[in-house]
XYZ file of N, CA and C in Angstrom:
588
model
N -56.565 -73.023 -28.513
C -58.637 -72.940 -27.879
C -57.281 -71.645 -27.623
N -58.206 -70.434 -27.623
C -57.366 -69.456 -26.848
C -57.777 -68.638 -26.207
N -56.775 -67.983 -25.086
C -56.759 -67.440 -24.242
C -57.915 -66.582 -23.859
N -58.648 -67.627 -22.246
C -59.607 -65.751 -22.583
C -58.916 -64.947 -22.150
N -59.476 -64.387 -21.231
C -59.668 -61.826 -20.985
C -58.884 -62.435 -19.064
N -57.652 -61.382 -19.617
C -57.933 -61.974 -18.019
C -58.337 -61.454 -17.105
N -58.434 -62.265 -15.941
C -59.028 -62.465 -14.639
C -58.969 -61.501 -13.761
N -59.616 -61.357 -12.898
C -59.684 -59.958 -12.209
C -58.791 -60.914 -10.335
N -58.056 -60.992 -10.331
C -57.592 -61.737 -9.458
C -57.229 -61.172 -8.427
N -57.632 -61.299 -6.845
C -56.589 -59.895 -6.391
C -55.423 -61.106 -5.799
N -54.247 -59.966 -5.634
C -53.257 -59.782 -4.919
C -53.337 -59.906 -3.391
N -53.988 -60.294 -2.379
C -52.776 -60.605 -1.749
C -54.593 -62.004 -1.080
N -53.979 -62.244 -0.063
C -54.532 -63.443 0.607
C -54.080 -64.093 2.355
N -55.285 -62.946 2.729
C -55.332 -63.150 4.319
C -55.437 -65.050 5.295
N -55.097 -65.042 5.844
C -55.401 -66.112 6.147
C -55.221 -65.659 7.544
N -55.069 -66.063 9.037
C -55.164 -66.690 10.094
C -53.491 -65.958 10.556
N -52.738 -66.335 10.360
C -51.050 -65.998 10.014
C -50.633 -65.395 9.383
N -51.182 -65.047 8.272
C -50.043 -64.987 6.848
C -50.466 -64.185 6.283
N -49.863 -63.381 5.565
C -50.413 -62.415 3.892
C -49.764 -62.601 2.861
N -50.604 -63.078 2.896
C -49.971 -64.684 0.907
C -49.927 -63.017 -0.582
N -48.922 -61.937 -0.923
C -49.456 -61.396 -1.495
C -48.469 -61.333 -2.482
N -48.442 -60.606 -4.050
C -47.513 -60.609 -5.129
C -46.404 -59.937 -4.081
N -45.208 -60.242 -5.190
C -43.998 -59.463 -4.867
C -43.647 -57.836 -5.317
N -42.571 -57.574 -4.441
C -42.362 -55.887 -5.454
C -40.721 -56.594 -4.824
N -40.128 -55.271 -5.905
C -38.616 -55.710 -5.733
C -38.329 -55.013 -4.248
N -38.512 -54.719 -3.315
C -38.358 -54.747 -2.155
C -38.153 -55.521 -1.908
N -38.143 -56.544 -2.413
C -38.348 -58.045 -1.612
C -37.413 -58.209 -1.773
N -35.701 -57.681 -3.107
C -35.141 -58.489 -2.969
C -34.024 -59.114 -2.266
N -33.941 -57.795 -1.459
C -32.959 -58.193 0.101
C -33.184 -59.257 1.070
N -34.646 -58.908 1.538
C -34.765 -59.807 2.734
C -34.954 -61.170 1.928
N -35.164 -61.600 0.649
C -35.368 -62.587 0.116
C -34.374 -63.248 0.198
N -34.037 -62.656 -0.405
C -31.679 -62.958 -0.662
C -30.992 -63.768 0.922
N -31.469 -62.356 1.978
C -30.422 -63.053 3.190
C -31.774 -64.562 3.563
N -33.179 -64.342 2.664
C -33.934 -65.828 3.688
C -33.176 -66.780 2.639
N -32.450 -66.807 2.281
C -32.575 -68.468 0.361
C -30.665 -68.121 1.187
N -29.832 -67.025 1.544
C -29.036 -67.204 2.029
C -28.324 -67.939 3.253
N -29.793 -67.745 4.543
C -29.741 -68.155 4.994
C -29.746 -70.077 5.178
N -31.102 -69.262 4.483
C -31.264 -71.417 5.184
C -31.063 -72.172 3.666
N -29.897 -72.371 2.752
C -29.056 -72.280 1.760
C -29.062 -73.576 2.118
N -28.530 -74.655 3.316
C -28.684 -75.974 4.036
C -29.740 -76.740 3.385
N -30.371 -76.395 4.731
C -32.246 -77.217 4.512
C -32.465 -76.304 2.944
N -32.623 -76.158 2.502
C -33.349 -75.326 1.045
C -32.195 -76.661 -0.474
N -31.134 -76.692 -0.775
C -30.669 -77.025 -1.535
C -30.551 -78.885 -1.677
N -30.553 -78.934 -0.396
C -31.182 -80.779 -0.387
C -32.432 -81.393 -1.618
N -33.578 -79.812 -1.341
C -35.242 -80.919 -2.210
C -35.117 -79.581 -3.311
N -34.130 -78.643 -3.322
C -34.462 -77.709 -4.065
C -33.695 -76.986 -6.108
N -33.812 -77.795 -7.356
C -32.473 -77.719 -7.687
C -31.744 -77.336 -7.801
N -32.851 -75.801 -7.838
C -32.222 -74.043 -8.365
C -31.641 -73.677 -7.173
N -31.336 -74.860 -5.900
C -30.903 -74.063 -4.749
C -29.812 -73.938 -4.253
N -29.209 -75.287 -5.883
C -27.151 -76.029 -5.868
C -26.811 -74.808 -5.718
N -26.915 -73.565 -6.051
C -25.688 -72.530 -6.334
C -27.293 -71.666 -6.460
N -26.764 -70.733 -5.282
C -27.443 -69.201 -4.694
C -27.705 -68.598 -5.489
N -28.038 -68.415 -5.681
C -28.349 -66.604 -6.726
C -27.795 -64.891 -6.896
N -26.927 -64.624 -7.294
C -26.764 -63.489 -6.875
C -28.100 -61.759 -7.037
N -27.755 -60.839 -6.261
C -28.507 -60.465 -5.773
C -29.428 -59.745 -6.803
N -27.963 -59.404 -7.661
C -28.784 -58.874 -9.827
C -30.436 -59.898 -9.724
N -29.661 -60.942 -10.211
C -30.608 -62.233 -10.859
C -31.670 -62.534 -9.528
N -31.875 -61.922 -8.002
C -33.372 -61.866 -6.504
C -33.611 -61.141 -7.658
N -33.044 -59.807 -7.546
C -34.795 -59.103 -8.378
C -34.689 -58.947 -9.789
N -34.228 -59.639 -10.610
C -34.762 -60.282 -12.047
C -35.694 -60.834 -12.046
N -34.832 -61.944 -11.115
C -36.225 -62.613 -11.397
C -38.646 -61.914 -10.234
N -37.716 -61.393 -9.436
C -38.269 -60.832 -9.081
C -39.957 -60.453 -9.473
N -38.763 -59.711 -10.924
C -39.660 -58.572 -11.958
C -40.004 -59.264 -12.429
N -40.203 -60.502 -12.673
C -40.208 -61.656 -13.329
C -41.536 -62.151 -13.252
N -41.772 -62.736 -12.204
C -43.496 -62.469 -10.759
C -43.863 -61.820 -11.271
N -43.526 -60.966 -11.837
C -44.148 -59.710 -10.971
C -45.646 -59.799 -12.639
N -44.530 -59.357 -13.259
C -44.777 -59.424 -14.083
C -45.893 -60.995 -14.721
N -44.576 -61.470 -14.296
C -46.132 -63.293 -15.068
C -47.516 -63.042 -13.919
N -47.153 -61.894 -13.147
C -48.898 -62.487 -12.459
C -49.478 -60.997 -13.047
N -49.152 -60.048 -14.129
C -49.972 -59.005 -14.053
C -50.059 -59.133 -15.385
N -50.068 -60.027 -15.701
C -49.978 -61.069 -18.027
C -50.825 -62.344 -17.628
N -50.773 -62.930 -15.740
C -51.210 -65.051 -15.730
C -50.856 -65.236 -16.745
N -49.246 -65.161 -16.737
C -48.426 -66.578 -17.148
C -47.627 -66.635 -16.656
N -47.237 -67.974 -17.215
C -46.279 -69.660 -16.843
C -46.181 -69.318 -15.139
N -46.268 -68.005 -14.516
C -46.345 -68.440 -13.076
C -47.411 -68.034 -11.758
N -47.918 -67.691 -10.837
C -48.519 -66.181 -9.964
C -47.706 -66.694 -8.379
N -47.357 -66.681 -8.461
C -46.406 -65.555 -7.255
C -46.973 -65.262 -6.071
N -46.083 -65.880 -5.182
C -47.007 -65.497 -3.557
C -45.277 -65.431 -2.874
N -45.816 -64.660 -1.826
C -44.410 -64.418 -0.577
C -45.440 -64.434 -0.033
N -45.017 -65.420 1.296
C -45.346 -66.152 1.736
C -44.703 -64.661 3.180
N -45.722 -64.374 4.115
C -45.559 -62.405 5.610
C -45.860 -63.213 7.242
N -45.583 -63.344 7.362
C -46.083 -63.989 8.840
C -46.491 -62.488 9.083
N -47.973 -62.361 9.423
C -48.801 -61.076 9.831
C -48.837 -60.217 11.393
N -47.381 -60.819 12.530
C -47.656 -61.249 13.428
C -46.875 -59.713 13.641
N -45.244 -60.402 12.555
C -44.448 -59.656 13.495
C -44.318 -58.910 10.932
N -44.476 -58.928 9.757
C -43.937 -58.828 9.079
C -42.681 -60.256 8.433
N -41.746 -60.765 9.778
C -41.721 -61.389 9.052
C -41.591 -61.660 7.695
N -40.500 -62.213 6.694
C -40.449 -63.093 4.811
C -40.234 -64.445 5.197
N -40.949 -65.269 5.312
C -40.809 -67.032 5.359
C -40.623 -67.136 4.571
N -40.951 -66.960 3.445
C -40.615 -67.989 1.804
C -41.619 -67.603 0.876
N -42.038 -68.714 0.153
C -42.681 -68.717 -1.264
C -43.562 -69.450 -2.010
N -44.663 -69.174 -2.774
C -45.551 -70.951 -2.861
C -46.101 -70.338 -3.833
N -46.139 -70.641 -5.627
C -46.355 -70.210 -6.422
C -47.725 -70.894 -6.840
N -48.975 -71.110 -7.826
C -49.090 -71.136 -9.223
C -48.347 -71.533 -9.962
N -47.658 -72.636 -10.291
C -46.756 -72.563 -11.879
C -46.940 -73.625 -12.376
N -46.488 -74.001 -14.081
C -46.673 -74.622 -14.823
C -48.210 -74.035 -14.712
N -48.823 -72.881 -15.610
C -51.001 -72.602 -15.497
C -51.042 -72.910 -16.982
N -52.002 -73.393 -16.657
C -52.684 -73.954 -18.349
C -53.505 -73.683 -18.537
N -53.991 -72.711 -19.108
C -54.926 -72.240 -19.268
C -56.177 -73.144 -19.860
N -55.849 -73.159 -20.783
C -56.517 -74.725 -22.007
C -57.587 -75.650 -21.161
N -57.180 -75.680 -19.808
C -56.980 -77.061 -19.029
C -58.854 -76.764 -18.506
N -58.530 -75.727 -17.349
C -57.383 -74.766 -16.051
C -56.891 -76.236 -15.259
N -55.325 -76.002 -14.886
C -54.782 -76.967 -14.230
C -53.573 -75.506 -14.140
N -52.845 -76.077 -12.576
C -51.381 -75.273 -11.977
C -51.139 -76.353 -11.889
N -49.768 -76.405 -11.286
C -49.258 -77.081 -9.662
C -48.663 -75.861 -9.181
N -49.180 -76.613 -7.669
C -48.518 -75.549 -6.394
C -47.244 -76.100 -6.287
N -47.067 -74.391 -6.338
C -44.632 -75.438 -6.040
C -45.226 -73.844 -4.549
N -44.196 -74.931 -3.918
C -43.688 -73.960 -2.220
C -42.379 -74.275 -1.829
N -41.752 -73.483 -0.860
C -40.799 -73.643 -0.221
C -40.403 -72.254 1.626
N -40.476 -73.094 2.396
C -40.272 -72.074 3.263
C -38.252 -71.966 3.220
N -38.046 -70.480 5.045
C -37.098 -70.821 5.108
C -37.231 -71.387 6.395
N -35.312 -72.126 6.759
C -35.092 -73.355 7.759
C -35.342 -72.677 9.240
N -36.596 -71.699 9.545
C -36.927 -70.852 10.661
C -38.335 -71.875 10.726
N -38.715 -71.882 9.642
C -40.377 -71.888 9.549
C -40.841 -73.203 9.278
N -39.613 -73.886 9.416
C -40.938 -74.986 9.266
C -41.459 -76.157 10.324
N -41.860 -76.645 10.521
C -42.923 -77.454 11.355
C -44.085 -76.639 12.428
N -43.907 -75.834 11.540
C -44.864 -74.809 12.354
C -46.515 -75.293 12.171
N -46.525 -76.026 10.779
C -48.558 -75.583 10.640
C -48.674 -74.309 9.053
N -47.034 -73.793 8.986
C -47.215 -72.086 7.906
C -47.825 -72.125 6.645
N -47.269 -73.422 5.840
C -46.750 -73.671 4.598
C -49.158 -74.484 3.652
N -49.289 -74.866 5.585
C -50.080 -76.610 5.071
C -50.827 -74.818 5.121
N -51.453 -74.073 6.053
C -52.055 -72.506 5.788
C -52.216 -71.810 4.580
N -51.176 -72.448 4.074
C -50.858 -71.010 2.640
C -51.204 -71.837 1.855
N -50.970 -72.667 1.649
C -51.677 -74.041 0.913
C -53.267 -73.852 0.650
N -53.458 -73.817 1.500
C -54.980 -74.541 2.041
C -55.706 -73.148 1.234
N -55.699 -72.213 2.172
C -55.307 -71.417 1.298
C -55.716 -70.183 -0.323
N -55.168 -71.516 -0.645
C -53.929 -71.606 -2.147
C -55.354 -71.509 -2.905
N -55.224 -73.231 -2.083
C -56.966 -74.335 -3.004
C -58.115 -73.527 -3.619
N -58.673 -71.969 -2.516
C -59.354 -72.067 -2.647
C -59.046 -70.642 -3.775
N -58.147 -69.705 -3.557
C -58.083 -68.835 -4.486
C -57.991 -69.350 -5.761
N -57.450 -71.226 -6.199
C -56.980 -71.588 -7.142
C -58.808 -71.709 -7.355
N -59.166 -72.838 -6.763
C -60.709 -73.481 -7.601
C -61.356 -72.123 -7.365
N -61.435 -71.377 -6.752
C -62.862 -70.133 -7.037
C -62.597 -69.422 -7.752
N -61.708 -68.086 -7.199
C -60.795 -66.420 -7.918
C -60.765 -67.110 -9.253
N -59.723 -68.326 -10.370
C -58.541 -68.574 -11.015
C -59.905 -69.942 -12.353
N -60.915 -70.239 -11.231
C -61.339 -71.251 -11.802
C -61.219 -72.353 -12.708
N -59.796 -72.925 -11.463
C -59.150 -73.912 -11.996
C -59.668 -74.894 -11.682
N -60.382 -76.192 -12.777
C -59.905 -77.533 -13.093
C -59.729 -78.890 -12.099
N -58.358 -78.275 -12.442
C -57.027 -79.259 -11.951
C -55.960 -78.577 -10.711
N -55.873 -79.302 -9.219
C -54.312 -78.315 -9.062
C -53.789 -80.125 -8.496
N -52.989 -79.658 -9.442
C -51.182 -80.651 -8.519
C -50.314 -80.060 -8.008
N -49.676 -80.890 -7.112
C -48.549 -80.625 -6.344
C -47.845 -81.939 -6.546
N -46.792 -81.563 -7.173
C -45.367 -83.052 -7.055
C -44.156 -82.349 -6.317
N -43.594 -83.758 -5.633
C -42.592 -83.468 -5.163
C -41.555 -85.253 -4.413
N -40.732 -84.675 -4.580
C -40.313 -86.535 -4.266
C -40.009 -86.582 -3.235
N -40.493 -88.042 -3.538
C -40.894 -88.802 -2.442
C -39.954 -88.992 -1.388
N -39.117 -88.974 -1.472
C -38.271 -88.940 0.040
C -38.564 -87.512 1.259
N -38.826 -86.744 0.921
C -39.879 -85.232 0.610
C -40.802 -85.139 1.934
N -40.363 -86.146 2.873
C -41.409 -86.755 4.035
C -42.832 -85.161 4.550
N -41.558 -83.569 4.522
C -41.822 -82.743 5.034
C -43.292 -82.079 4.374
N -42.951 -82.416 2.566
C -43.511 -81.936 2.074
C -44.763 -82.234 1.238
N -44.685 -84.045 0.933
C -45.228 -84.804 0.973
C -46.637 -84.690 2.459
N -46.846 -84.488 3.225
C -47.383 -84.244 4.199
C -48.616 -83.033 3.731
N -48.441 -82.193 3.672
C -49.218 -81.057 2.697
C -50.317 -80.809 2.119
N -49.915 -81.648 1.240
C -51.304 -82.636 0.488
C -52.476 -83.916 0.270
N -51.290 -83.898 1.197
C -52.496 -85.455 1.491
C -53.476 -85.162 2.805
N -52.397 -84.537 3.888
C -53.577 -83.541 5.023
C -54.524 -82.216 4.330
N -54.358 -81.961 3.237
C -55.179 -81.190 2.424
C -56.497 -82.165 1.635
N -55.727 -83.431 1.104
C -57.603 -83.986 0.126
C -56.727 -85.072 -1.098
N -55.274 -84.539 -1.127
C -54.504 -84.554 -2.075
C -55.314 -86.545 -2.284
N -55.304 -86.249 -3.689
C -54.954 -88.317 -3.815
C -53.809 -88.378 -4.774
N -52.411 -89.338 -4.100
C -50.920 -89.760 -5.125
C -51.133 -90.069 -6.402
N -51.867 -90.055 -7.247
C -52.144 -90.535 -8.612
C -50.597 -91.793 -9.459
N -49.309 -90.622 -8.535
C -48.201 -91.552 -9.027
C -47.093 -92.021 -8.188
N -46.218 -92.538 -8.446
C -45.009 -92.043 -8.337
C -43.827 -92.458 -9.179
N -43.640 -92.240 -10.057
C -42.485 -92.442 -11.700
C -41.817 -92.813 -11.140
N -40.894 -93.430 -10.346
C -39.487 -94.251 -10.188
C -38.329 -94.037 -10.749
N -37.657 -93.482 -10.464
C -36.082 -93.009 -10.679
C -36.770 -91.313 -12.065
N -37.533 -90.466 -12.184
C -37.662 -90.000 -12.824
C -36.946 -88.651 -12.947
N -36.330 -87.896 -12.610
C -35.249 -87.787 -12.421
C -33.595 -87.581 -12.075
N -32.226 -87.168 -12.248
C -31.126 -87.286 -12.159
C -31.598 -86.139 -10.372
N -30.837 -86.675 -9.444
C -30.607 -85.977 -8.013
C -29.985 -85.202 -8.720
N -30.207 -83.499 -8.003
C -29.926 -83.224 -8.959
C -28.261 -82.198 -7.704
N -27.708 -83.494 -6.924
C -26.037 -82.894 -6.016
C -25.705 -83.957 -6.097
N -25.928 -85.272 -6.531
C -25.476 -86.503 -6.645
C -26.268 -87.284 -8.003
N -25.335 -86.425 -9.004
C -25.819 -87.285 -9.888
C -25.773 -88.773 -10.445
N -25.292 -89.829 -9.906
C -24.990 -91.152 -10.318
C -26.373 -91.243 -9.395
N -27.522 -91.272 -8.843
C -27.858 -91.383 -8.304
C -29.653 -90.187 -8.735
N -30.309 -91.438 -8.428
C -31.928 -90.555 -8.846
C -33.113 -90.832 -8.305
N -33.875 -90.056 -8.322
C -34.822 -89.398 -7.471
C -36.863 -90.009 -8.068
N -36.588 -90.841 -7.095
C -38.534 -90.631 -7.463
C -39.502 -89.939 -7.619
N -40.551 -89.350 -8.132
C -40.613 -88.350 -8.039
C -42.468 -87.827 -7.800
N -42.793 -87.780 -6.660
C -44.966 -88.169 -6.096
C -45.525 -86.830 -7.096
N -47.037 -87.534 -7.415
C -47.559 -86.478 -8.891
C -48.798 -86.349 -7.685
N -49.046 -85.850 -6.612
C -50.364 -85.824 -6.098
C -52.100 -84.550 -6.796
N -53.244 -85.413 -6.973
C -54.135 -84.548 -7.884
C -55.500 -83.798 -6.547
N -55.749 -83.185 -6.719
C -57.338 -83.064 -6.436
C -58.072 -81.787 -7.544
N -59.037 -82.586 -8.017
C -59.809 -81.874 -9.151
C -61.363 -81.068 -7.985
N -61.682 -79.736 -9.430
C -62.362 -78.634 -8.362
C -63.861 -79.062 -8.349
N -63.859 -80.405 -8.256
C -65.348 -81.094 -7.675
C -64.790 -81.950 -5.916
N -64.207 -82.312 -6.403
C -63.625 -83.197 -4.841
C -63.361 -81.949 -4.175
N -62.889 -80.279 -4.462
C -62.202 -79.464 -3.085
C -63.880 -78.983 -3.178
N -64.223 -78.963 -3.867
C -66.160 -78.142 -3.086
C -66.558 -79.343 -1.911
N -66.839 -80.846 -2.216
C -67.356 -82.124 -1.451
C -66.534 -81.818 -0.209
N -65.255 -81.483 -0.487
C -65.012 -81.781 1.560
C -65.426 -80.497 2.566
N -65.792 -78.999 1.388
C -65.646 -77.788 2.721
C -67.406 -77.859 3.034
């Protein structure tokens, strides 16, 4: 199926406490500092955080994220910024974009100092509207390690359905002798609008 023309997508999302915006190259140093400060917290759940990237690699990934957003390919990444003080808190993305369906998965992480305050639930709730309204997605997924209860609470509170728990679906990135179970949560556009 041919790709439809590029959508006129907003580059910012505003919520009560947050600004979600596309990355810029000025984010590289504060983003690097956030990853370094939260490394022990992040590496438990994020395979990419097993080894921290160098600042040059972070700049390159941000540049790639900007281009992906402009091209509407692969992923649409938002930086999560606290509105009252401008603190860069983390990131959330529409990833594994499949425009033929259309569908995407939302992936996210927060720096350790911002966890447990409802920020990510607020961000993902706003992304659902963005995804189903602006992007006209048919389906949104959130996938997470079964043991990551903090991450799992977000789709559960926002009305996603737990569709599957894949048993021993991948090796644990820190303990390769162990396997993890992987949860797949799904939400359809009609289900989302029925809850509004």
